[in-house]
């Protein structure tokens, strides 16, 4: 007779089959589906999502989890059972009417936001947004109440959905060091670099850029027998084991952004491909959290692709496929690709100023969910923090200020910190990796990256969700996430220009 744990394994395998179907329905909707398919696709996705929720929250699952807790399990099985419990509780702790109400409010808010941002209409947006905030606060309190003592604040309960295992207290302390030391460093870099980082201009045919992206992905370890590259309005990575789908975006007036996006998404795909097959279809076998996921994508983009020796290796390929770039040397391209210029828009921000955009959003959403500020306070706070952190004004410019992101429209509070925690983790991992391999620049200069993939597989990919992100960081680098490494890296890259 199958044990409770074995029955849970079978249940989660079946759930993973539904997740697989939903993954590729979403991918097709964003990449291939004609507009006429929207209604039927929405209905199919809704039906599968409902079926998944019902199977996960089936009372039998709770009973099996309780029974399995009393079984004599191996250390690995106990961790697996704990991850199953977390997955179940996240879904089961919310009443159906709250889930439905938030889904509807988010849909209304996001739909309205698209025109409201274009029209700089904060007042119109605020009407719908207040409802999303209220329901997100209710959700946060419900999640906090479901696990007494686990979350110090309501915001922490939402943060845990994306930065699983992290606390707002730890992130606040980490970000406080960045917001103290990055602004003067940013000013120093801008003053030192002057006009030497002019934008790379020209006409670059998209068909040739596609070939260039494909070549870059191959060098970065992407296996085209188990994945593909396509185009979408916003680059992303998705898929399942054996079938990784990534997208990028091309423009004919520039080429470096598409390559950076390709490298970034290839990092996400590499992590997913490297997850342990033995835990396939189980929560323990999924990526640790978004902070670790972003560390992999940013490491591929910033620390590998944009490293001087690697880019110098790749520039002849760029020149070959895009002859117009021959007027740019490897040094020109590196300077263009690492341009530092503070601006209003987060997704256009450079590596140095980007964390300050994230810190601003983190502080506002934390206080918003915890109830110390209200939605109406956001524009003034946004302008105040933009002045303090980046020296820029957004007063009455809602379109380029607090209306620029989609995240808050659907209540994804707690997501933003993962971007910068991922950046810090990526640099810290790279610092350790290169210390272990002192001749790394020689390898990069010939496009030899197997040692990187091997190191990441051993220290990150093979761990999946078997340990917390901070445990993984401590085990692999000797300490938890420490912003000092990022600050030193910024000095070495952008002031000393070592790599």
XYZ file of C-alpha atoms in Angstrom:
499
model
C 0.000 0.000 0.000
C 1.335 3.439 -0.982
C 2.393 5.664 1.905
C 1.030 9.167 2.458
C 4.268 10.622 1.119
C 4.078 8.482 -2.024
C 0.503 9.623 -2.585
C 1.610 13.239 -2.237
C 4.335 12.656 -4.808
C 1.772 11.296 -7.233
C -0.582 14.210 -6.582
C 2.144 16.790 -7.237
C 3.252 14.999 -10.379
C -0.307 15.320 -11.674
C -0.350 18.993 -10.690
C 2.878 19.508 -12.619
C 1.191 18.155 -15.753
C -1.426 20.911 -15.496
C 1.322 23.466 -14.857
C 3.098 22.244 -17.989
C -0.024 22.787 -20.077
C -0.625 26.235 -18.588
C 2.994 27.237 -19.208
C 2.848 26.567 -22.916
C -0.647 28.003 -23.327
C 0.654 31.249 -21.834
C 3.772 31.144 -24.017
C 1.694 30.607 -27.155
C -0.649 33.421 -26.160
C 2.257 35.860 -25.877
C 4.284 34.694 -28.872
C 2.227 32.894 -31.521
C -1.532 33.098 -30.949
C -3.582 35.258 -33.360
C -5.818 37.933 -31.745
C -8.927 35.955 -32.599
C -7.938 33.227 -30.152
C -8.067 35.369 -27.032
C -11.528 34.423 -25.801
C -11.191 30.671 -26.162
C -7.644 30.767 -24.772
C -8.767 32.736 -21.730
C -11.503 30.185 -21.110
C -9.077 27.265 -21.442
C -6.544 28.864 -19.101
C -9.261 29.683 -16.563
C -10.538 26.096 -16.637
C -7.069 24.589 -16.155
C -6.223 27.113 -13.423
C -9.416 26.213 -11.579
C -8.707 22.501 -11.935
C -5.188 23.010 -10.604
C -6.436 25.013 -7.619
C -9.090 22.418 -6.814
C -6.625 19.534 -6.947
C -4.085 21.399 -4.817
C -6.580 22.519 -2.164
C -8.471 19.219 -2.068
C -8.983 18.386 1.647
C -7.319 15.038 0.981
C -4.005 16.859 0.398
C -4.081 18.401 3.875
C -4.744 14.977 5.358
C -1.864 13.411 3.456
C 0.469 16.218 4.536
C -0.454 15.655 8.186
C -0.036 11.899 7.821
C 3.306 12.251 6.032
C 4.565 14.493 8.853
C 4.302 11.461 11.128
C 6.110 9.103 8.766
C 9.732 8.070 9.083
C 11.119 9.926 6.077
C 14.648 10.536 4.846
C 16.177 13.993 5.242
C 15.520 14.705 1.562
C 11.929 13.477 1.787
C 11.283 15.684 4.827
C 12.461 18.736 2.897
C 10.303 17.649 -0.031
C 7.274 17.261 2.220
C 7.908 20.748 3.692
C 8.008 22.258 0.204
C 4.745 20.506 -0.646
C 3.219 21.964 2.511
C 4.334 25.497 1.579
C 2.834 25.112 -1.895
C -0.435 23.806 -0.484
C -0.706 26.450 2.233
C -0.107 29.321 -0.173
C -3.174 28.235 -2.114
C -5.340 27.007 0.752
C -4.983 29.954 3.148
C -7.052 32.323 0.995
C -10.858 32.136 0.695
C -12.168 31.688 -2.827
C -14.114 34.959 -2.739
C -10.930 36.926 -1.964
C -9.046 35.255 -4.803
C -11.884 36.009 -7.221
C -12.293 39.603 -6.029
C -8.589 40.353 -6.337
C -8.389 38.739 -9.764
C -11.269 40.889 -10.993
C -9.916 44.093 -9.427
C -6.470 43.432 -10.893
C -7.919 42.826 -14.346
C -9.874 46.090 -14.223
C -6.891 48.033 -12.865
C -4.400 46.659 -15.394
C -6.746 47.236 -18.333
C -7.371 50.838 -17.265
C -3.692 51.470 -16.524
C -2.653 51.017 -20.157
C -4.569 54.108 -21.260
C -4.163 55.982 -17.960
C -0.382 55.794 -18.146
C -0.411 57.097 -21.714
C -2.687 59.968 -20.642
C -0.742 60.731 -17.433
C -4.015 60.128 -15.565
C -3.100 59.401 -11.937
C -6.567 60.337 -10.624
C -8.280 57.855 -12.933
C -5.795 55.128 -12.028
C -6.149 55.758 -8.299
C -9.844 54.870 -8.314
C -9.156 51.297 -9.445
C -5.815 50.975 -7.667
C -7.293 51.621 -4.212
C -9.331 48.431 -4.545
C -6.264 46.402 -5.523
C -4.402 47.788 -2.502
C -7.258 47.030 -0.109
C -7.583 43.457 -1.360
C -3.804 42.971 -1.296
C -3.757 44.116 2.322
C -6.518 41.622 3.119
C -4.510 38.907 1.385
C -1.361 39.856 3.294
C -3.150 39.673 6.640
C -4.714 36.321 5.728
C -1.338 34.856 4.768
C 0.233 36.255 7.923
C -2.524 34.803 10.110
C -2.218 31.374 8.466
C 1.362 31.017 9.776
C 1.532 32.644 13.233
C 5.006 33.880 14.071
C 6.437 33.378 10.575
C 5.931 36.872 9.164
C 6.907 39.980 11.142
C 4.659 42.231 9.032
C 1.811 41.781 6.541
C 4.165 42.853 3.745
C 6.527 39.992 4.604
C 3.736 37.540 3.794
C 3.537 38.903 0.230
C 7.304 39.275 -0.078
C 7.584 35.543 0.642
C 5.692 34.741 -2.560
C 8.613 36.050 -4.616
C 11.628 36.368 -2.295
C 10.811 33.148 -0.454
C 12.606 32.907 2.872
C 13.772 36.538 2.873
C 12.493 39.129 5.352
C 11.771 42.796 4.796
C 14.045 43.571 7.759
C 17.031 41.861 6.095
C 16.289 43.451 2.719
C 15.841 46.891 4.312
C 19.242 46.646 6.000
C 20.835 45.522 2.733
C 19.188 48.283 0.721
C 20.024 50.966 3.292
C 23.725 50.425 2.626
C 23.128 50.699 -1.113
C 21.080 53.887 -0.937
C 23.750 55.489 1.238
C 26.742 54.556 -0.926
C 25.416 54.235 -4.484
C 24.304 57.857 -5.172
C 27.770 59.405 -4.642
C 29.336 56.521 -6.545
C 26.884 57.081 -9.394
C 27.772 60.786 -9.531
C 31.474 59.948 -9.597
C 31.020 57.513 -12.497
C 28.933 59.927 -14.568
C 31.476 62.704 -14.038
C 34.420 60.452 -14.899
C 32.933 58.919 -18.029
C 31.572 62.063 -19.620
C 30.662 61.603 -23.298
C 32.776 58.510 -23.942
C 29.755 56.242 -23.770
C 27.756 57.529 -26.733
C 24.953 55.277 -27.918
C 25.828 52.757 -30.626
C 23.867 53.889 -33.685
C 23.175 52.492 -37.147
C 20.811 50.253 -39.094
C 20.942 46.619 -38.011
C 18.699 44.152 -39.925
C 16.607 41.991 -37.631
C 17.267 38.761 -39.538
C 20.986 39.195 -38.870
C 20.362 40.086 -35.232
C 18.438 36.819 -34.857
C 21.451 34.862 -36.095
C 23.634 36.802 -33.694
C 21.384 35.985 -30.733
C 21.382 32.322 -31.684
C 25.175 32.222 -31.767
C 25.391 33.931 -28.388
C 22.907 31.498 -26.842
C 24.901 28.524 -28.116
C 28.098 29.838 -26.497
C 26.136 30.441 -23.289
C 25.177 26.776 -23.193
C 21.662 26.843 -24.636
C 20.631 23.543 -26.245
C 18.409 24.139 -29.272
C 17.303 20.500 -29.288
C 15.564 21.341 -26.018
C 14.454 24.902 -26.561
C 13.860 27.760 -28.969
C 14.208 31.522 -29.397
C 11.331 33.751 -30.492
C 10.273 37.394 -30.394
C 7.868 39.169 -28.043
C 7.145 42.722 -26.915
C 8.816 42.010 -23.584
C 11.662 39.445 -23.398
C 10.933 36.506 -21.104
C 11.876 32.911 -20.381
C 9.543 30.025 -19.653
C 9.154 26.341 -20.386
C 9.711 23.003 -18.720
C 12.541 20.507 -18.542
C 13.576 19.552 -22.025
C 11.714 22.478 -23.594
C 12.985 25.940 -22.663
C 11.378 28.870 -24.484
C 12.975 32.293 -24.448
C 12.105 35.477 -26.302
C 13.914 38.698 -27.035
C 13.048 41.977 -28.733
C 14.832 43.539 -31.706
C 15.054 47.078 -33.045
C 16.725 48.051 -36.295
C 18.338 51.179 -34.792
C 20.366 49.327 -32.146
C 21.651 45.822 -31.460
C 23.166 45.653 -27.979
C 19.900 45.663 -26.010
C 18.654 42.582 -27.846
C 21.900 40.758 -27.084
C 21.746 41.736 -23.417
C 18.144 40.525 -23.214
C 19.086 37.278 -24.961
C 21.944 36.664 -22.527
C 19.655 37.491 -19.594
C 16.913 35.094 -20.618
C 19.460 32.389 -21.468
C 20.609 32.606 -17.845
C 17.063 31.935 -16.662
C 16.805 28.990 -19.058
C 20.173 27.609 -17.962
C 19.030 27.531 -14.336
C 15.789 25.760 -15.218
C 17.605 23.221 -17.381
C 20.092 22.534 -14.597
C 17.518 21.697 -11.925
C 17.806 18.090 -10.655
C 15.958 15.534 -12.738
C 15.440 13.348 -9.658
C 13.110 15.993 -8.202
C 11.324 16.705 -11.462
C 7.652 17.675 -11.014
C 7.979 18.200 -7.244
C 8.124 21.541 -5.370
C 11.582 20.683 -4.012
C 12.818 20.506 -7.607
C 11.720 24.004 -8.596
C 13.894 27.133 -8.607
C 14.673 28.379 -5.097
C 13.109 31.815 -5.475
C 13.174 34.821 -7.787
C 16.186 36.328 -5.976
C 18.242 33.305 -7.043
C 16.602 33.110 -10.478
C 17.498 36.748 -11.171
C 21.037 36.148 -9.947
C 21.493 33.603 -12.725
C 20.037 35.736 -15.509
C 21.959 38.829 -14.422
C 25.194 36.865 -14.030
C 24.854 35.651 -17.635
C 24.049 39.159 -18.878
C 26.269 41.419 -16.772
C 29.152 39.317 -15.538
C 29.596 36.995 -18.539
C 28.349 38.690 -21.707
C 29.454 42.198 -20.724
C 32.801 41.123 -19.286
C 35.523 42.789 -21.384
C 37.341 39.545 -22.324
C 34.157 37.778 -23.373
C 32.793 40.718 -25.333
C 36.152 41.090 -27.085
C 35.893 37.409 -28.030
C 32.345 37.902 -29.361
C 32.872 41.203 -31.222
C 34.265 39.547 -34.394
C 30.984 37.628 -34.619
C 29.078 40.900 -34.244
C 31.212 42.487 -36.978
C 30.665 39.496 -39.255
C 26.879 39.471 -39.000
C 26.406 43.228 -38.643
C 29.038 44.792 -40.964
C 27.929 48.306 -40.036
C 29.340 47.723 -36.544
C 32.882 47.388 -37.879
C 33.361 51.086 -37.243
C 33.028 50.274 -33.531
C 35.932 48.629 -31.710
C 35.431 46.118 -28.917
C 36.148 48.948 -26.486
C 33.529 51.177 -28.161
C 30.928 48.443 -27.900
C 31.798 47.712 -24.280
C 31.489 51.383 -23.343
C 28.209 51.667 -25.237
C 26.842 48.547 -23.572
C 27.846 49.712 -20.080
C 26.682 53.297 -20.435
C 25.727 54.933 -17.122
C 23.113 57.698 -17.253
C 20.486 58.157 -14.506
C 16.970 58.349 -15.894
C 13.322 58.179 -14.898
C 12.464 54.745 -16.332
C 13.404 51.611 -14.394
C 13.506 49.183 -17.319
C 15.896 51.515 -19.176
C 18.179 52.013 -16.175
C 21.845 51.093 -16.168
C 23.378 48.563 -13.778
C 24.515 51.236 -11.310
C 21.325 53.261 -10.966
C 18.879 50.333 -11.291
C 19.049 49.337 -7.592
C 17.978 52.834 -6.575
C 14.824 52.486 -8.702
C 14.087 49.208 -6.924
C 14.768 50.563 -3.434
C 12.301 53.402 -4.037
C 9.586 50.923 -5.035
C 10.386 48.547 -2.188
C 10.080 51.255 0.442
C 6.789 52.535 -0.952
C 5.119 49.141 -1.376
C 6.300 47.957 2.046
C 4.763 50.962 3.762
C 1.650 50.767 1.590
C 0.854 47.151 2.481
C 1.734 47.681 6.143
C -0.718 50.608 6.219
C 1.650 53.420 7.157
C 0.907 55.251 3.909
C -2.069 55.275 1.530
C -2.224 54.943 -2.237
C -2.879 58.672 -2.639
C 0.483 59.415 -0.991
C 2.514 57.618 -3.670
C 3.173 60.451 -6.211
C 4.641 62.809 -3.611
C 6.753 60.050 -2.040
C 7.932 58.937 -5.472
C 9.103 62.437 -6.375
C 10.777 62.877 -2.985
C 12.711 59.600 -3.265
C 13.658 60.150 -6.916
C 15.236 63.456 -5.907
C 17.044 61.909 -2.959
C 18.339 58.800 -4.732
C 18.762 59.840 -8.368
C 18.582 63.635 -8.363
C 15.556 63.635 -10.701
C 12.043 65.096 -10.464
C 8.743 63.427 -11.339
C 6.280 65.976 -9.941
C 3.059 65.715 -12.011
C 4.872 63.379 -14.446
C 2.989 60.246 -13.448
C 3.578 58.500 -16.766
C 7.328 58.476 -16.181
C 6.939 58.170 -12.438
C 4.598 56.025 -10.382
C 2.517 54.828 -13.368
C 5.402 53.306 -15.326
C 5.297 49.712 -13.995
C 2.685 47.014 -14.416
C 3.530 45.132 -11.195
C 1.298 46.998 -8.767
C -1.707 46.999 -11.101
C -2.288 43.287 -10.436
C -1.199 43.374 -6.802
C 2.278 41.868 -7.270
C 3.597 43.572 -4.148
C 6.883 42.062 -3.001
C 8.281 41.331 -6.451
C 10.498 44.398 -6.958
C 13.127 43.571 -4.286
C 13.968 40.326 -6.123
C 15.528 42.287 -8.979
C 18.181 43.931 -6.831
C 18.644 40.998 -4.457
C 19.284 39.001 -7.640
C 21.842 41.558 -8.831
C 23.659 41.451 -5.495
C 23.594 37.645 -5.442
C 24.848 37.433 -9.025
C 27.856 39.641 -8.306
C 28.641 37.815 -5.065
C 28.494 34.427 -6.799
C 30.661 35.704 -9.633
C 33.185 37.119 -7.166
C 33.495 33.723 -5.497
C 33.537 31.824 -8.785
C 36.357 33.941 -10.203
C 38.317 33.688 -6.970
C 38.093 29.904 -7.341
C 39.198 30.243 -10.978
C 41.910 32.963 -11.043
C 42.512 32.581 -14.796
C 38.870 33.175 -15.662
C 39.628 36.062 -18.012
C 41.770 33.800 -20.188
C 38.873 31.361 -20.491
C 36.386 34.138 -21.254
C 38.701 35.497 -23.949
C 38.314 32.220 -25.870
C 34.604 31.747 -25.171
C 35.298 28.827 -22.810
C 32.532 28.867 -20.199
C 32.165 25.232 -19.147
C 33.858 25.946 -15.829
C 31.176 28.565 -15.093
C 28.328 26.201 -15.890
C 29.944 23.449 -13.790
C 30.399 25.761 -10.797
C 26.846 27.062 -11.000
C 25.450 23.548 -11.360
C 27.299 22.372 -8.259
C 26.516 25.359 -6.056
C 23.163 26.672 -7.332
C 21.287 24.633 -9.912
C 21.556 21.248 -8.192
C 20.213 22.705 -4.932
C 16.851 23.737 -6.435
C 14.506 24.428 -3.465
C 16.237 22.058 -1.057
C 17.613 25.051 0.884
C 16.719 28.709 1.380
C 18.290 31.368 -0.810
C 20.391 32.706 2.057
C 21.564 29.198 2.950
C 22.550 28.641 -0.685
C 24.411 31.959 -0.717
C 26.198 31.158 2.539
C 27.148 27.668 1.387
C 28.416 28.821 -2.000
C 30.121 32.116 -1.078
C 30.794 31.844 2.648
C 28.280 34.515 3.674
C 24.729 35.707 3.151
C 23.924 38.396 0.607
C 26.340 41.248 1.266
C 26.047 44.527 -0.708
C 29.746 45.266 -0.190
C 30.604 42.938 -3.077
C 28.291 44.806 -5.449
C 29.694 48.202 -4.443
C 33.252 46.994 -4.999
C 32.254 45.452 -8.320
C 30.743 48.771 -9.464
C 34.002 50.572 -8.642
C 36.107 48.001 -10.469
C 33.898 47.900 -13.568
C 32.820 51.498 -13.981
C 35.656 53.528 -12.430
C 38.727 51.306 -12.801
C 37.252 49.577 -15.919
C 38.998 46.313 -15.029
C 36.349 44.157 -16.678
